[in-house]
């Protein structure tokens, strides 16, 4: 978009500004697996076992760019300039490529047999273990460039041309391990011929442990030129650099507990209408531990070179061996649900609400 301000009485453009940007993001995920299951009926008890081998790939890309500028005009001043422009670039790429196995099992006891299996009175307890590993790569690149010119057409100390160029980049490459334990239970209890009551409990605990080699690089340059100054030492170029390499451990511990409760009423002469009410309680907690053990680093160095050739160097040699960050979040929610279903035939159900 762009805007131009036109002064009708003076008959000239007083101001012009514009900005535009392109913001792209892409997420891709693919999963391939082989599943095998076995079930063993024993009177009213069913034993089931599951084994899954899977391959998974995930990738996230972000490519953003933004540019903006403005310019003021004054036709009465011959050498008048007042303009500014800036550009921002962000590129992020994250990939995970791994494999794993899932081992699960369940036991179900049917204590009240009904015409349809879904209406049986039963309890069921199940579990699963997910053991996986993956390769991890992450790269981030940030760039900022700005140019500013301020010339009022007169010999004054405040006329200048300034350019700024900032670069920041990181790489984070290594491997990770994923462990997930799931425990679930279900109870379905018929309360007469027309009423079904159900309640469940689902516990999901996962750990994601990642070990990577982390690298960070910073390079900022500022060039300031006083155009009306008679002394070159007023002009300067400042360059600030720093970098580090670290062994990074990034651990995520998550726990989710879900408890759904519901009741279904069968309506109609043929019991082919169903009215349902329920609620779902969800509680989650997550702990993130991010630690970097510094293996190599260069201090924050600021070098300023003035127009007369003088150079000053400022070194912030902060000596540290590690950085760690600990974050914990917790939340809970309750969702109320309802629904209306219709069974025109024994093998067909149509849900019209919730």
Short mmCIF file of C-alpha atoms in Angstrom, two decimals:
data_model
loop_
_atom_site.label_atom_id
_atom_site.label_comp_id
_atom_site.label_asym_id
_atom_site.label_seq_id
_atom_site.Cartn_x
_atom_site.Cartn_y
_atom_site.Cartn_z
CA UNK A 1 0.00 0.00 0.00
CA UNK A 2 1.10 3.62 -0.51
CA UNK A 3 -0.20 7.07 0.41
CA UNK A 4 0.61 10.47 -1.11
CA UNK A 5 -0.34 13.73 0.60
CA UNK A 6 -1.09 16.52 -1.87
CA UNK A 7 -1.43 20.13 -0.70
CA UNK A 8 -4.05 21.71 -2.95
CA UNK A 9 -3.27 25.35 -2.12
CA UNK A 10 0.48 24.91 -2.58
CA UNK A 11 0.06 22.49 -5.50
CA UNK A 12 2.72 19.95 -4.58
CA UNK A 13 3.10 16.59 -2.87
CA UNK A 14 4.08 17.13 0.75
CA UNK A 15 4.51 13.52 1.87
CA UNK A 16 4.75 10.04 0.42
CA UNK A 17 4.91 6.75 2.31
CA UNK A 18 4.48 3.10 1.43
CA UNK A 19 4.89 -0.33 2.94
CA UNK A 20 4.54 -3.85 1.62
CA UNK A 21 5.29 -7.32 2.81
CA UNK A 22 5.19 -10.98 1.94
CA UNK A 23 4.52 -13.43 4.78
CA UNK A 24 4.79 -17.11 3.92
CA UNK A 25 4.56 -20.15 6.16
CA UNK A 26 4.42 -23.83 5.30
CA UNK A 27 3.90 -26.88 7.49
CA UNK A 28 4.27 -30.41 6.18
CA UNK A 29 3.88 -33.69 8.02
CA UNK A 30 3.87 -37.28 6.81
CA UNK A 31 3.44 -40.52 8.72
CA UNK A 32 3.80 -44.08 7.46
CA UNK A 33 3.20 -47.09 9.63
CA UNK A 34 2.67 -50.83 9.82
CA UNK A 35 0.14 -52.00 12.40
CA UNK A 36 -0.58 -55.50 13.68
CA UNK A 37 -3.28 -56.40 16.20
CA UNK A 38 -4.47 -59.55 17.91
CA UNK A 39 -7.58 -60.20 20.03
CA UNK A 40 -8.30 -63.16 22.34
CA UNK A 41 -11.88 -63.63 23.58
CA UNK A 42 -12.22 -65.42 26.91
CA UNK A 43 -15.86 -65.79 27.91
CA UNK A 44 -16.93 -62.22 28.77
CA UNK A 45 -13.35 -60.93 28.67
CA UNK A 46 -11.47 -59.71 25.59
CA UNK A 47 -7.70 -59.33 25.51
CA UNK A 48 -6.16 -57.22 22.76
CA UNK A 49 -2.59 -56.40 21.77
CA UNK A 50 -1.27 -53.87 19.23
CA UNK A 51 2.15 -53.31 17.70
CA UNK A 52 2.97 -50.39 15.39
CA UNK A 53 6.14 -49.42 13.59
CA UNK A 54 6.06 -45.93 12.10
CA UNK A 55 8.12 -43.41 10.15
CA UNK A 56 7.42 -39.71 10.62
CA UNK A 57 8.63 -36.52 8.97
CA UNK A 58 7.78 -32.94 9.78
CA UNK A 59 8.91 -29.62 8.39
CA UNK A 60 8.03 -25.99 9.13
CA UNK A 61 9.18 -23.10 6.95
CA UNK A 62 8.67 -19.38 7.46
CA UNK A 63 9.79 -16.79 4.91
CA UNK A 64 8.74 -13.23 5.76
CA UNK A 65 9.84 -9.98 4.18
CA UNK A 66 8.75 -6.42 4.85
CA UNK A 67 9.82 -3.08 3.41
CA UNK A 68 8.62 0.42 4.16
CA UNK A 69 9.62 3.97 3.30
CA UNK A 70 8.57 7.59 3.64
CA UNK A 71 9.66 10.86 2.06
CA UNK A 72 8.83 14.50 2.74
CA UNK A 73 9.07 17.27 0.13
CA UNK A 74 9.66 21.03 0.33
CA UNK A 75 9.81 22.72 -3.09
CA UNK A 76 11.06 25.98 -1.58
CA UNK A 77 14.35 24.37 -0.48
CA UNK A 78 16.60 23.30 -3.34
CA UNK A 79 18.65 20.64 -1.56
CA UNK A 80 15.96 19.46 0.85
CA UNK A 81 15.85 15.72 1.57
CA UNK A 82 13.98 13.91 4.30
CA UNK A 83 13.47 10.22 3.65
CA UNK A 84 13.71 6.87 5.37
CA UNK A 85 13.46 3.23 4.25
CA UNK A 86 13.82 -0.12 5.98
CA UNK A 87 13.72 -3.82 5.10
CA UNK A 88 13.14 -6.83 7.35
CA UNK A 89 13.83 -10.44 6.37
CA UNK A 90 13.03 -13.56 8.39
CA UNK A 91 13.80 -17.13 7.30
CA UNK A 92 13.14 -20.12 9.55
CA UNK A 93 13.42 -23.80 8.71
CA UNK A 94 12.77 -26.65 11.13
CA UNK A 95 12.83 -30.37 10.31
CA UNK A 96 12.25 -33.62 12.19
CA UNK A 97 12.83 -37.04 10.63
CA UNK A 98 12.43 -40.11 12.78
CA UNK A 99 10.95 -43.53 13.53
CA UNK A 100 9.51 -45.42 16.45
CA UNK A 101 7.42 -48.28 17.76
CA UNK A 102 4.16 -48.32 19.70
CA UNK A 103 3.24 -51.24 21.94
CA UNK A 104 -0.26 -51.33 23.39
CA UNK A 105 -2.82 -53.58 24.95
CA UNK A 106 -6.24 -53.60 26.58
CA UNK A 107 -8.62 -55.78 28.56
CA UNK A 108 -12.39 -55.50 28.26
CA UNK A 109 -15.07 -57.17 30.35
CA UNK A 110 -18.66 -57.18 29.09
CA UNK A 111 -21.08 -57.57 31.99
CA UNK A 112 -24.33 -56.64 30.20
CA UNK A 113 -24.81 -57.88 26.64
CA UNK A 114 -27.06 -55.72 24.43
CA UNK A 115 -28.47 -56.06 20.93
CA UNK A 116 -25.78 -53.72 19.58
CA UNK A 117 -22.18 -53.93 20.76
CA UNK A 118 -21.91 -50.16 21.21
CA UNK A 119 -24.64 -50.35 23.86
CA UNK A 120 -23.06 -53.18 25.85
CA UNK A 121 -22.40 -52.65 29.51
CA UNK A 122 -18.64 -53.02 29.90
CA UNK A 123 -15.46 -51.74 31.42
CA UNK A 124 -12.16 -51.48 29.58
CA UNK A 125 -8.62 -50.67 30.63
CA UNK A 126 -5.82 -50.06 28.14
CA UNK A 127 -2.26 -48.81 27.83
CA UNK A 128 0.36 -48.00 25.19
CA UNK A 129 4.05 -47.16 25.06
CA UNK A 130 5.55 -45.05 22.29
CA UNK A 131 9.33 -45.14 21.89
CA UNK A 132 10.79 -42.99 19.12
CA UNK A 133 13.91 -41.16 17.99
CA UNK A 134 14.51 -38.50 15.36
CA UNK A 135 17.03 -36.21 13.69
CA UNK A 136 16.46 -32.51 14.27
CA UNK A 137 17.62 -29.44 12.34
CA UNK A 138 16.71 -25.81 12.89
CA UNK A 139 18.01 -22.61 11.35
CA UNK A 140 16.93 -18.98 11.84
CA UNK A 141 18.13 -15.95 9.91
CA UNK A 142 17.10 -12.35 10.68
CA UNK A 143 18.21 -9.32 8.65
CA UNK A 144 17.40 -5.64 9.05
CA UNK A 145 18.60 -2.79 6.82
CA UNK A 146 17.62 0.89 7.09
CA UNK A 147 18.67 4.08 5.32
CA UNK A 148 17.85 7.56 6.58
CA UNK A 149 18.71 10.94 5.03
CA UNK A 150 18.00 14.31 6.64
CA UNK A 151 19.13 17.42 4.73
CA UNK A 152 17.39 20.73 5.39
CA UNK A 153 19.23 22.66 2.69
CA UNK A 154 21.14 24.77 5.21
CA UNK A 155 24.57 24.47 6.77
CA UNK A 156 23.67 22.94 10.11
CA UNK A 157 25.03 20.25 12.36
CA UNK A 158 21.88 18.15 12.26
CA UNK A 159 22.15 17.08 8.59
CA UNK A 160 23.11 13.43 8.34
CA UNK A 161 22.99 10.20 6.36
CA UNK A 162 22.67 7.04 8.43
CA UNK A 163 22.62 3.38 7.39
CA UNK A 164 22.07 0.41 9.69
CA UNK A 165 22.62 -3.26 8.88
CA UNK A 166 21.84 -5.94 11.49
CA UNK A 167 22.29 -9.68 11.04
CA UNK A 168 21.37 -12.44 13.46
CA UNK A 169 21.46 -16.17 12.77
CA UNK A 170 21.32 -19.46 14.68
CA UNK A 171 21.64 -23.14 13.86
CA UNK A 172 20.47 -25.94 16.13
CA UNK A 173 21.18 -29.48 14.90
CA UNK A 174 21.13 -32.82 16.67
CA UNK A 175 18.96 -35.76 17.72
CA UNK A 176 15.95 -36.33 19.95
CA UNK A 177 14.12 -39.09 21.80
CA UNK A 178 10.39 -39.33 22.35
CA UNK A 179 8.67 -41.40 25.04
CA UNK A 180 4.89 -41.45 25.49
CA UNK A 181 2.87 -43.48 28.00
CA UNK A 182 -0.92 -43.62 27.69
CA UNK A 183 -3.33 -45.20 30.15
CA UNK A 184 -7.06 -45.22 29.51
CA UNK A 185 -10.21 -46.62 31.05
CA UNK A 186 -13.84 -46.68 29.89
CA UNK A 187 -17.07 -47.60 31.61
CA UNK A 188 -20.37 -47.94 29.73
CA UNK A 189 -23.36 -48.71 31.94
CA UNK A 190 -26.91 -49.33 30.63
CA UNK A 191 -29.49 -47.74 32.93
CA UNK A 192 -32.53 -49.54 31.60
CA UNK A 193 -33.54 -50.06 27.98
CA UNK A 194 -33.45 -46.41 26.93
CA UNK A 195 -30.60 -44.85 28.89
CA UNK A 196 -26.83 -45.30 28.56
CA UNK A 197 -24.26 -43.79 30.91
CA UNK A 198 -20.56 -43.58 30.11
CA UNK A 199 -17.47 -42.26 31.82
CA UNK A 200 -13.79 -42.48 30.94
CA UNK A 201 -10.34 -41.47 32.06
CA UNK A 202 -7.31 -40.90 29.82
CA UNK A 203 -3.82 -40.13 31.07
CA UNK A 204 -1.10 -39.12 28.61
CA UNK A 205 2.47 -38.51 29.80
CA UNK A 206 5.23 -37.69 27.33
CA UNK A 207 8.89 -36.71 27.41
CA UNK A 208 10.75 -35.18 24.50
CA UNK A 209 14.52 -35.00 25.05
CA UNK A 210 16.65 -33.24 22.45
CA UNK A 211 20.44 -32.88 22.37
CA UNK A 212 21.86 -30.50 19.78
CA UNK A 213 24.84 -28.36 18.83
CA UNK A 214 23.71 -24.74 19.02
CA UNK A 215 25.46 -21.84 17.24
CA UNK A 216 24.61 -18.14 17.39
CA UNK A 217 26.06 -15.25 15.36
CA UNK A 218 25.46 -11.47 15.62
CA UNK A 219 26.82 -8.76 13.29
CA UNK A 220 25.44 -5.18 13.55
CA UNK A 221 26.84 -2.22 11.57
CA UNK A 222 25.87 1.45 11.91
CA UNK A 223 27.30 4.08 9.53
CA UNK A 224 26.64 7.72 10.58
CA UNK A 225 27.77 10.57 8.32
CA UNK A 226 27.27 14.24 9.32
CA UNK A 227 27.16 15.95 5.95
CA UNK A 228 27.46 19.58 7.18
CA UNK A 229 30.21 19.02 9.71
CA UNK A 230 33.67 20.41 9.00
CA UNK A 231 35.28 17.71 11.14
CA UNK A 232 35.53 14.16 9.92
CA UNK A 233 35.80 12.82 13.46
CA UNK A 234 32.07 13.45 13.84
CA UNK A 235 31.43 10.67 11.32
CA UNK A 236 31.71 7.09 12.52
CA UNK A 237 31.12 3.44 11.63
CA UNK A 238 30.25 1.09 14.49
CA UNK A 239 30.47 -2.67 14.14
CA UNK A 240 29.22 -5.00 16.87
CA UNK A 241 29.91 -8.75 16.68
CA UNK A 242 29.52 -11.78 18.92
CA UNK A 243 29.09 -15.52 18.55
CA UNK A 244 28.93 -18.66 20.63
CA UNK A 245 28.75 -22.42 20.32
CA UNK A 246 27.04 -24.58 22.92
CA UNK A 247 25.90 -28.11 23.68
CA UNK A 248 22.16 -27.70 24.13
CA UNK A 249 19.65 -29.93 25.90
CA UNK A 250 15.99 -29.15 25.37
CA UNK A 251 13.52 -31.24 27.37
CA UNK A 252 9.72 -31.09 27.31
CA UNK A 253 7.65 -32.95 29.92
CA UNK A 254 3.90 -32.97 29.32
CA UNK A 255 0.96 -34.50 31.18
CA UNK A 256 -2.65 -34.45 30.02
CA UNK A 257 -5.62 -35.92 31.86
CA UNK A 258 -9.00 -36.12 30.14
CA UNK A 259 -12.26 -37.22 31.74
CA UNK A 260 -15.36 -37.42 29.53
CA UNK A 261 -18.80 -38.11 31.04
CA UNK A 262 -21.93 -38.59 28.97
CA UNK A 263 -25.49 -39.86 28.96
CA UNK A 264 -27.58 -40.99 25.99
CA UNK A 265 -31.36 -41.29 25.85
CA UNK A 266 -33.07 -43.43 23.20
CA UNK A 267 -36.33 -41.97 21.96
CA UNK A 268 -39.14 -43.13 19.69
CA UNK A 269 -41.08 -46.36 19.38
CA UNK A 270 -38.12 -48.02 17.68
CA UNK A 271 -35.49 -46.29 19.85
CA UNK A 272 -33.98 -44.91 16.65
CA UNK A 273 -33.57 -41.36 18.01
CA UNK A 274 -30.76 -40.54 20.44
CA UNK A 275 -30.40 -37.49 22.65
CA UNK A 276 -26.98 -37.00 24.25
CA UNK A 277 -25.56 -34.76 26.95
CA UNK A 278 -22.02 -34.73 28.24
CA UNK A 279 -19.03 -32.89 29.57
CA UNK A 280 -15.29 -33.21 29.02
CA UNK A 281 -12.75 -32.13 31.62
CA UNK A 282 -9.17 -31.59 30.42
CA UNK A 283 -6.17 -30.78 32.60
CA UNK A 284 -2.72 -30.19 31.10
CA UNK A 285 0.70 -29.31 32.47
CA UNK A 286 4.00 -28.81 30.70
CA UNK A 287 7.55 -28.23 31.85
CA UNK A 288 10.29 -27.04 29.50
CA UNK A 289 13.96 -27.14 30.48
CA UNK A 290 16.36 -25.41 28.10
CA UNK A 291 20.05 -25.54 28.96
CA UNK A 292 23.12 -24.50 26.96
CA UNK A 293 26.60 -25.56 28.00
CA UNK A 294 28.98 -23.11 26.33
CA UNK A 295 31.86 -24.83 24.53
CA UNK A 296 33.24 -21.89 22.53
CA UNK A 297 32.42 -18.18 22.36
CA UNK A 298 33.66 -14.81 21.19
CA UNK A 299 32.82 -11.84 23.42
CA UNK A 300 30.59 -8.94 22.43
CA UNK A 301 33.02 -6.61 20.61
CA UNK A 302 32.01 -3.08 19.59
CA UNK A 303 34.46 -1.37 17.26
CA UNK A 304 33.94 2.28 16.32
CA UNK A 305 36.00 3.90 13.58
CA UNK A 306 35.77 7.70 13.31
CA UNK A 307 36.23 9.82 10.23
CA UNK A 308 39.69 11.02 11.33
CA UNK A 309 40.97 7.45 11.59
CA UNK A 310 40.66 6.98 15.35
CA UNK A 311 39.38 3.56 16.43
CA UNK A 312 37.91 2.55 19.78
CA UNK A 313 37.19 -1.04 20.79
CA UNK A 314 34.88 -2.01 23.63
CA UNK A 315 34.92 -5.66 24.73
CA UNK A 316 32.23 -7.03 27.03
CA UNK A 317 33.94 -10.24 27.98
CA UNK A 318 31.22 -11.73 30.15
CA UNK A 319 32.58 -15.07 31.21
CA UNK A 320 29.89 -17.69 31.72
CA UNK A 321 29.83 -21.42 31.19
CA UNK A 322 26.14 -22.20 30.92
CA UNK A 323 22.67 -20.77 30.38
CA UNK A 324 19.49 -22.44 31.61
CA UNK A 325 15.81 -21.62 31.44
CA UNK A 326 12.94 -23.37 33.20
CA UNK A 327 9.29 -22.82 32.21
CA UNK A 328 6.19 -24.48 33.62
CA UNK A 329 2.59 -23.99 32.46
CA UNK A 330 -0.67 -25.54 33.59
CA UNK A 331 -4.26 -25.19 32.44
CA UNK A 332 -7.64 -26.86 32.74
CA UNK A 333 -10.93 -26.58 30.90
CA UNK A 334 -14.41 -28.05 30.92
CA UNK A 335 -16.44 -28.42 27.73
CA UNK A 336 -20.16 -29.18 27.69
CA UNK A 337 -21.52 -31.10 24.72
CA UNK A 338 -24.89 -32.18 23.38
CA UNK A 339 -26.12 -34.07 20.35
CA UNK A 340 -29.08 -35.50 18.52
CA UNK A 341 -28.78 -38.63 16.41
CA UNK A 342 -31.05 -40.67 14.16
CA UNK A 343 -30.71 -44.30 13.07
CA UNK A 344 -32.76 -44.85 9.87
CA UNK A 345 -31.30 -48.36 9.64
CA UNK A 346 -29.33 -50.61 11.93
CA UNK A 347 -26.02 -49.79 10.22
CA UNK A 348 -26.54 -46.09 9.59
CA UNK A 349 -26.51 -43.25 12.10
CA UNK A 350 -26.96 -39.55 11.32
CA UNK A 351 -25.85 -36.95 13.86
CA UNK A 352 -27.61 -33.63 13.44
CA UNK A 353 -26.38 -31.69 16.48
CA UNK A 354 -23.19 -31.25 18.46
#
